[in-house]
Amino acid sequence: MAKRTPQVKPDPHGLSAREAFDEIERLRAEIRHHDYLYHVKARPKLSDEEYDRLFWRLRAIEEVYPDLITTDSPTQRVGGQPQPRFMTFVHTAPMLSLDSTQGEAVVRRFDERVRKGMHGQVAYLLQPKLDGASVELVYERGRLVRAVTRGNGTRGEGVTENMKTIPTVPLRLRAVDRSAPELLAVRGEVLMYVSDFETFNARMVDSGAQPYASPRNSAAGAIRQLDSRVTALRKLHFVAFDVLSAHGVTFHKDRERVEALLRWGFRVPEGGTVATSVEEVLAYHRSWAARRDTLDYEIDGVVVKLDDLDGRADLGTTSHHPRWALAYKFEPRSEVTRVERIAVSVGRTGVLTPVGLLLPVQVGGVTIARASLHNREEVRRKDVREGDLVRIKRAGDVIPQVLERVEEQGQRRGRRFEMPAECPACGTAVEERGPLTLCPNRLGCPAQLKGRIVHFGSRNALDITGLGDKTAALLVEHGLVIDLADLFTLQPDRLIELPGFAEQSATDLVDEIQDCLRPELHRFLYALGIPEVGVSVARDLATHFRDLDRIRTASVSKLLEVPGVGPRMSEAIRDFFAHEQNARAIAAILEHGVQPSPLAASGGTGLAGKKFVFTGRLTRLTRPQAKQLAERAGGRVVVSVSRETDYVVVGEDPGSKYNRAVDLGVSALDESQFMALLEDAQVELE
Ligand code: IVH
């Protein structure tokens, strides 16, 4: 019988089928390891480029040998075809919820009950209570086979494809050979970081969509998308805290399970600990309450769990809750207060936003005096009027929101709120687009101009620290800036005349703006405030086109070639550049000598994140060149010297910054030392 040879395309890497198999296995193991270091350990060892090289090689070989693609390959995280609906699955073990309290007395009673049942020594495992969406992950022989939402606790929806897009969800358990159970079911929380949520929600509002009320809702919404490619676009994290079933592995303590979760490659809640007294439990709650606002994810309390697993079995569960655990929640971050007035603010894109000006109220230790009402439809839906009582909510750093109106018996209410017919900043008749109200006076409206200036100088744009809200308002009000390009003509002597400016601050601002003449392309793109273009899309565009002119003239189909850019975005970008006023504004900026430069391949040099300050005249380099080189090395250029500054580069006739650097003990370099440093960092000097 003739031997069948496998039908394969010629491999660009010149590998035989056997070699391809080995190479695929090797690449997967390596990528998995680096995913783990990056996402779980937050200690990456490879630069993005090195990682991408591994990934693309794996993808290229898999393309030639599609039969070798497995569902747990790192290339399978990107999201697949949309599903018509979700299948439901029964959980391997019920996903119970926890009894909860906000009161110390209840915690003490819980502790007494547990001690009585346990006759003696008691240890609790304490963890922060993560406020996300609860999901069960099921692994068979170490491979992820299913992910199911909590649902009603017994049965939930299968969201496997979506969960696979989350980088902290292991597709395959680590340390599989030593300790992977036949079947493992893990429970954890899907989180969206507050900072990512804010960016995401701002985009929802900008595009007229209904914003999500909290990172939790947004995470829950993301994992229930029928199209997993949509889930993949939201930045989600998975943190594991419970083992629902583990066949063939016996644990005696919950802390052993947490250790096993870590070994298997999961992230677990940070700051977990074991306590033996109720006082320690109370102190743990206090310390997390104090840290709560500094976290980039939301927690709503701490969880107290009996560590001893036999003890848990003895105490048992009620119909809803285990008797061996308690959620000790924080005071809510919502509060009731009165809306004194509804003002309307105008953003840089011309969108009018109603804002409730509130009788100031403390929410979780912070005074809140304003809360967003988002748009016309929102106000209508919630029917909030001046003088009403409302419940407001603050979540992490998220802009406070009006959750709902609180009914008051016998209260005469004010008039229904209507959006103004004219822009409150410039008087132009507004236009309605879907739920949004817009001021169409793009160039002449002072509020929009102010917004554009602030955005232009914001941290992810040109990073001009001196261009805050107040300064931008002054520049507009006093007619110093009528167009973004005017920023580059500012002179210290005119600035000094503005209230609040002194000689030093005026020179610093002008210097800082002049230091931006060679911005990195992606920062410049982001600074322009193109609709739909956030930080990461700006980066993608810059990496793909590497040249502003090519982006300015790109057709929709060319733009669609950029990974991550969809049809809506491409049209928005093309329309932006095609718009005559925008084209003129950009040309004016470039005429002032602004030269955006493509992103240099950052090789992860030792200068990444280092802060540089320049003072005095350089002789071999111009200031913009020096700034650009420092940035190419991964550094940041800032204006003033502080303890955080890493290097002060001192030219001829240095200013007071040099003295300050000496006082603070910051390293000072002359121009040639600076260039030597760059050479060491392998930055090419032109
Ligand atoms: S232990 C028997 N630990 O809080 C339940 N739950 O009602 C065992 N949660 O939706 C759960 N962080 O998903 C536990 N560190 C943590 C948690 C946690 C958040 C969630 C859980 C559930 C709710 C409890």
Coordinates of C-alpha atoms in Angstrom, one line a residue, residues 120-434:
G120 CA -10.8 25.8 69.8
Q121 CA -8.1 27.2 67.5
V122 CA -9.5 29.0 64.4
A123 CA -7.6 30.4 61.5
Y124 CA -9.2 32.6 58.8
L125 CA -8.0 33.2 55.3
L126 CA -8.5 36.9 54.6
Q127 CA -8.7 38.4 51.1
P128 CA -10.0 41.6 49.6
K129 CA -13.4 41.2 48.0
L130 CA -13.0 41.9 44.3
D131 CA -15.9 43.7 42.7
G132 CA -16.1 42.1 39.3
A133 CA -18.0 39.3 37.5
S134 CA -17.8 35.8 38.9
V135 CA -16.8 33.0 36.5
E136 CA -16.0 29.3 36.8
L137 CA -13.1 27.9 34.7
V138 CA -13.0 24.2 34.1
Y139 CA -9.8 22.4 33.2
E140 CA -9.5 18.8 32.1
R141 CA -6.1 17.3 32.3
G142 CA -4.7 20.8 32.6
R143 CA -6.4 22.3 29.6
L144 CA -9.1 24.9 29.7
V145 CA -12.3 23.3 28.3
R146 CA -15.1 25.6 29.6
A147 CA -15.8 28.9 31.2
V148 CA -19.2 29.5 32.7
T149 CA -20.7 32.7 34.3
R150 CA -22.2 32.4 37.7
G151 CA -25.7 32.6 36.4
N152 CA -28.1 31.5 39.1
G153 CA -25.3 29.7 41.0
T154 CA -26.2 26.3 39.7
R155 CA -26.2 26.9 36.0
G156 CA -24.6 29.7 34.0
E157 CA -23.7 30.7 30.4
G158 CA -20.8 29.2 28.5
V159 CA -18.4 32.1 27.8
T160 CA -15.3 30.0 26.9
E161 CA -14.3 31.8 23.8
N162 CA -14.6 35.2 25.5
M163 CA -12.6 34.1 28.6
K164 CA -9.9 32.8 26.4
T165 CA -9.2 36.3 25.2
I166 CA -8.1 37.4 28.7
P167 CA -4.4 37.1 29.1
T168 CA -4.5 36.1 32.8
V169 CA -6.7 33.1 32.0
P170 CA -4.3 30.2 31.6
L171 CA -5.3 28.1 28.6
R172 CA -3.2 25.4 30.0
L173 CA -2.1 25.0 33.6
R174 CA 1.5 25.5 34.5
A175 CA 3.4 22.8 36.4
V176 CA 1.0 20.4 34.7
D177 CA 3.2 17.3 34.9
R178 CA 3.5 17.6 38.7
S179 CA 0.1 18.5 40.0
A180 CA -2.6 18.9 37.4
P181 CA -5.8 17.2 38.6
E182 CA -7.9 15.3 36.1
L183 CA -10.6 17.9 36.5
L184 CA -10.1 21.3 38.0
A185 CA -12.8 23.9 38.5
V186 CA -11.6 27.3 39.6
R187 CA -13.7 30.3 40.6
G188 CA -12.5 33.8 40.2
E189 CA -13.5 37.3 39.3
V190 CA -13.2 39.1 36.0
L191 CA -12.1 42.7 36.5
M192 CA -11.6 45.8 34.4
Y193 CA -9.1 48.3 35.8
V194 CA -10.7 51.6 36.7
S195 CA -8.3 53.5 34.5
D196 CA -9.2 51.3 31.5
F197 CA -12.8 51.6 32.4
E198 CA -12.6 55.4 32.3
T199 CA -11.0 55.5 28.9
F200 CA -13.5 53.0 27.6
N201 CA -16.5 54.8 29.0
A202 CA -15.3 58.1 27.8
R203 CA -15.3 56.6 24.3
M204 CA -18.8 55.2 24.8
V205 CA -20.0 58.7 25.8
D206 CA -18.2 60.3 22.9
S207 CA -19.8 58.0 20.4
G208 CA -23.2 58.6 21.9
A209 CA -23.6 55.1 23.4
Q210 CA -24.9 54.6 26.9
P211 CA -22.0 54.4 29.3
Y212 CA -21.6 51.6 31.8
A213 CA -22.3 52.4 35.4
S214 CA -19.2 50.7 36.8
P215 CA -16.1 48.7 35.9
R216 CA -18.0 45.6 37.1
N217 CA -20.9 46.2 34.7
S218 CA -18.5 46.8 32.0
A219 CA -16.6 43.6 32.7
A220 CA -19.8 41.6 33.0
G221 CA -21.0 43.1 29.7
A222 CA -17.7 42.2 28.0
I223 CA -17.7 38.6 28.9
R224 CA -21.3 38.2 27.7
Q225 CA -20.5 39.5 24.2
L226 CA -21.6 37.1 21.5
D227 CA -18.6 38.2 19.4
S228 CA -15.4 37.3 21.3
R229 CA -13.5 39.8 19.2
V230 CA -15.3 42.5 21.1
T231 CA -14.3 41.0 24.4
A232 CA -10.7 40.9 23.2
L233 CA -10.8 44.7 22.8
R234 CA -11.7 45.4 26.4
K235 CA -8.8 45.0 28.8
L236 CA -9.9 42.4 31.3
H237 CA -8.1 40.5 34.1
F238 CA -9.0 37.3 35.8
V239 CA -8.1 36.7 39.5
A240 CA -8.7 33.3 41.0
F241 CA -9.8 32.8 44.6
D242 CA -11.5 29.5 45.0
V243 CA -11.2 25.9 43.9
L244 CA -14.7 24.5 43.2
S245 CA -13.5 21.0 42.4
A246 CA -10.1 19.3 42.0
H247 CA -10.3 15.6 41.3
G248 CA -7.5 13.5 42.6
V249 CA -5.9 16.3 44.7
T250 CA -6.6 16.6 48.4
F251 CA -6.2 19.9 50.3
H252 CA -6.6 20.4 54.0
K253 CA -6.4 24.2 54.2
D254 CA -7.7 26.9 51.9
R255 CA -4.3 28.5 51.9
E256 CA -2.9 25.3 50.2
R257 CA -5.4 25.8 47.5
V258 CA -4.3 29.4 47.0
E259 CA -0.7 28.2 46.7
A260 CA -1.8 25.6 44.2
L261 CA -3.6 28.2 42.1
L262 CA -0.4 30.2 42.0
R263 CA 1.6 27.2 40.9
W264 CA -0.9 26.5 38.2
G265 CA -0.3 30.0 36.8
F266 CA -3.3 32.0 38.1
R267 CA -3.3 35.4 39.6
V268 CA -4.8 35.4 43.1
P269 CA -6.0 38.4 45.1
E270 CA -3.1 40.4 46.4
G271 CA -2.6 40.8 50.1
G272 CA -4.3 37.6 51.2
T273 CA -3.3 36.6 54.7
V274 CA -4.2 34.3 57.6
A275 CA -5.6 35.6 60.9
T276 CA -6.3 33.9 64.1
S277 CA -8.3 36.5 66.0
V278 CA -11.3 38.7 65.3
E279 CA -9.2 41.8 66.1
E280 CA -6.9 40.9 63.2
V281 CA -9.9 40.5 61.0
L282 CA -11.2 44.0 61.9
A283 CA -7.7 45.5 61.4
Y284 CA -7.4 43.8 58.0
H285 CA -10.8 45.4 57.0
R286 CA -9.6 48.8 58.2
S287 CA -6.3 48.6 56.3
W288 CA -8.0 47.7 53.0
A289 CA -10.6 50.4 53.5
A290 CA -7.7 52.9 53.7
R291 CA -6.0 51.5 50.6
R292 CA -9.2 51.2 48.6
D293 CA -8.8 54.6 46.8
T294 CA -5.2 53.9 45.8
L295 CA -6.1 50.8 43.8
D296 CA -6.8 50.6 40.1
Y297 CA -9.4 48.0 40.6
E298 CA -12.5 48.0 42.7
I299 CA -13.0 46.1 45.9
D300 CA -16.1 46.3 48.0
G301 CA -14.9 44.7 51.2
V302 CA -12.9 41.8 52.5
V303 CA -13.7 38.1 52.6
V304 CA -13.3 36.2 55.8
K305 CA -13.0 32.4 55.2
L306 CA -12.4 29.6 57.6
D307 CA -9.0 28.2 56.5
D308 CA -9.6 24.6 57.6
L309 CA -11.5 22.6 55.0
D310 CA -12.7 19.9 57.3
G311 CA -14.0 22.6 59.6
R312 CA -15.9 24.0 56.6
A313 CA -17.6 20.7 56.0
D314 CA -18.6 20.5 59.7
L315 CA -20.1 24.0 59.7
G316 CA -22.0 23.4 56.4
T317 CA -24.1 25.8 54.5
T318 CA -27.5 27.3 54.7
S319 CA -29.6 27.2 51.6
H320 CA -27.7 30.2 50.2
H321 CA -24.5 30.8 52.1
P322 CA -21.7 28.9 53.6
R323 CA -21.6 29.2 57.4
W324 CA -17.8 29.3 57.3
A325 CA -17.4 32.6 55.4
L326 CA -18.5 36.2 55.6
A327 CA -18.1 39.2 53.3
Y328 CA -17.3 42.2 55.5
K329 CA -18.2 45.0 53.2
F330 CA -17.1 48.7 53.2
E331 CA -19.4 51.6 53.7
P332 CA -21.2 52.2 50.3
R333 CA -19.8 54.9 48.1
S334 CA -23.1 56.2 47.2
E335 CA -24.7 59.0 49.1
V336 CA -27.8 61.2 48.9
T337 CA -27.5 64.9 48.3
R338 CA -29.4 67.8 46.6
V339 CA -28.8 69.1 43.0
E340 CA -28.5 72.8 43.4
R341 CA -28.2 73.6 39.7
I342 CA -27.7 71.7 36.5
A343 CA -24.9 73.3 34.5
V344 CA -23.9 72.4 30.9
S345 CA -20.2 72.0 30.0
V346 CA -18.8 71.9 26.5
G347 CA -15.9 69.5 25.8
R348 CA -13.3 69.6 23.1
T349 CA -15.4 67.7 20.6
G350 CA -18.2 70.1 21.1
V351 CA -20.4 67.7 23.1
L352 CA -22.6 69.4 25.7
T353 CA -22.7 67.5 29.0
P354 CA -25.2 68.3 31.7
V355 CA -23.5 68.3 35.1
G356 CA -25.3 68.3 38.4
L357 CA -23.8 70.9 40.8
L358 CA -24.4 69.4 44.2
L359 CA -24.7 70.4 47.8
P360 CA -21.2 69.1 48.7
V361 CA -21.2 65.7 50.3
Q362 CA -18.6 63.3 51.6
V363 CA -18.5 60.0 49.9
G364 CA -16.0 57.5 51.2
G365 CA -13.8 60.3 52.5
V366 CA -13.9 62.6 49.4
T367 CA -16.0 65.7 49.0
I368 CA -18.2 65.5 45.9
A369 CA -19.7 68.7 44.5
R370 CA -20.4 67.8 40.9
A371 CA -21.7 64.7 39.1
S372 CA -22.1 63.9 35.4
L373 CA -25.6 63.5 34.0
H374 CA -24.0 62.4 30.7
N375 CA -26.5 63.6 28.0
R376 CA -30.0 64.7 27.2
E377 CA -31.4 61.2 27.2
E378 CA -29.9 60.3 30.5
V379 CA -31.4 63.4 32.2
R380 CA -34.7 62.6 30.7
R381 CA -34.6 59.0 31.7
K382 CA -33.6 59.8 35.3
D383 CA -35.8 62.9 35.3
V384 CA -33.4 64.8 37.5
R385 CA -34.3 68.5 38.0
E386 CA -32.8 71.4 39.9
G387 CA -33.6 71.0 43.6
D388 CA -34.1 67.2 43.5
L389 CA -32.5 64.8 45.9
V390 CA -30.3 62.3 44.1
R391 CA -28.2 59.3 45.0
I392 CA -24.7 59.7 43.7
K393 CA -22.0 57.2 43.3
R394 CA -18.2 57.4 43.3
A395 CA -16.2 54.4 42.1
G396 CA -12.5 54.5 42.4
D397 CA -11.4 57.5 40.4
V398 CA -14.4 57.4 38.2
I399 CA -16.2 60.7 37.7
P400 CA -19.0 60.7 40.2
Q401 CA -22.3 59.8 38.6
V402 CA -26.0 60.4 39.5
L403 CA -27.4 57.0 40.0
E404 CA -31.0 57.9 40.5
R405 CA -33.4 60.5 41.8
V406 CA -34.7 60.0 45.3
E407 CA -38.4 60.6 45.7
E408 CA -39.4 63.1 48.4
Q409 CA -43.0 63.1 49.7
G410 CA -44.8 66.4 49.3
Q411 CA -41.9 68.2 47.6
R412 CA -42.8 70.7 44.9
R413 CA -40.4 70.0 42.1
G414 CA -38.7 72.4 39.7
R415 CA -39.1 72.5 36.0
R416 CA -38.1 69.6 33.8
F417 CA -34.5 70.1 32.6
E418 CA -34.1 71.0 28.9
M419 CA -30.8 71.1 27.1
P420 CA -30.1 74.7 26.0
A421 CA -30.8 75.6 22.4
E422 CA -27.6 77.5 22.2
C423 CA -24.0 76.6 23.2
P424 CA -23.4 78.1 26.7
A425 CA -19.8 79.0 25.7
C426 CA -20.3 80.7 22.3
G427 CA -24.0 81.1 21.7
T428 CA -24.1 79.0 18.5
A429 CA -27.4 77.1 17.9
V430 CA -26.8 73.5 19.0
E431 CA -27.4 70.4 16.9
E432 CA -28.7 67.1 18.1
R433 CA -27.1 63.8 17.1
G434 CA -28.7 60.8 18.6

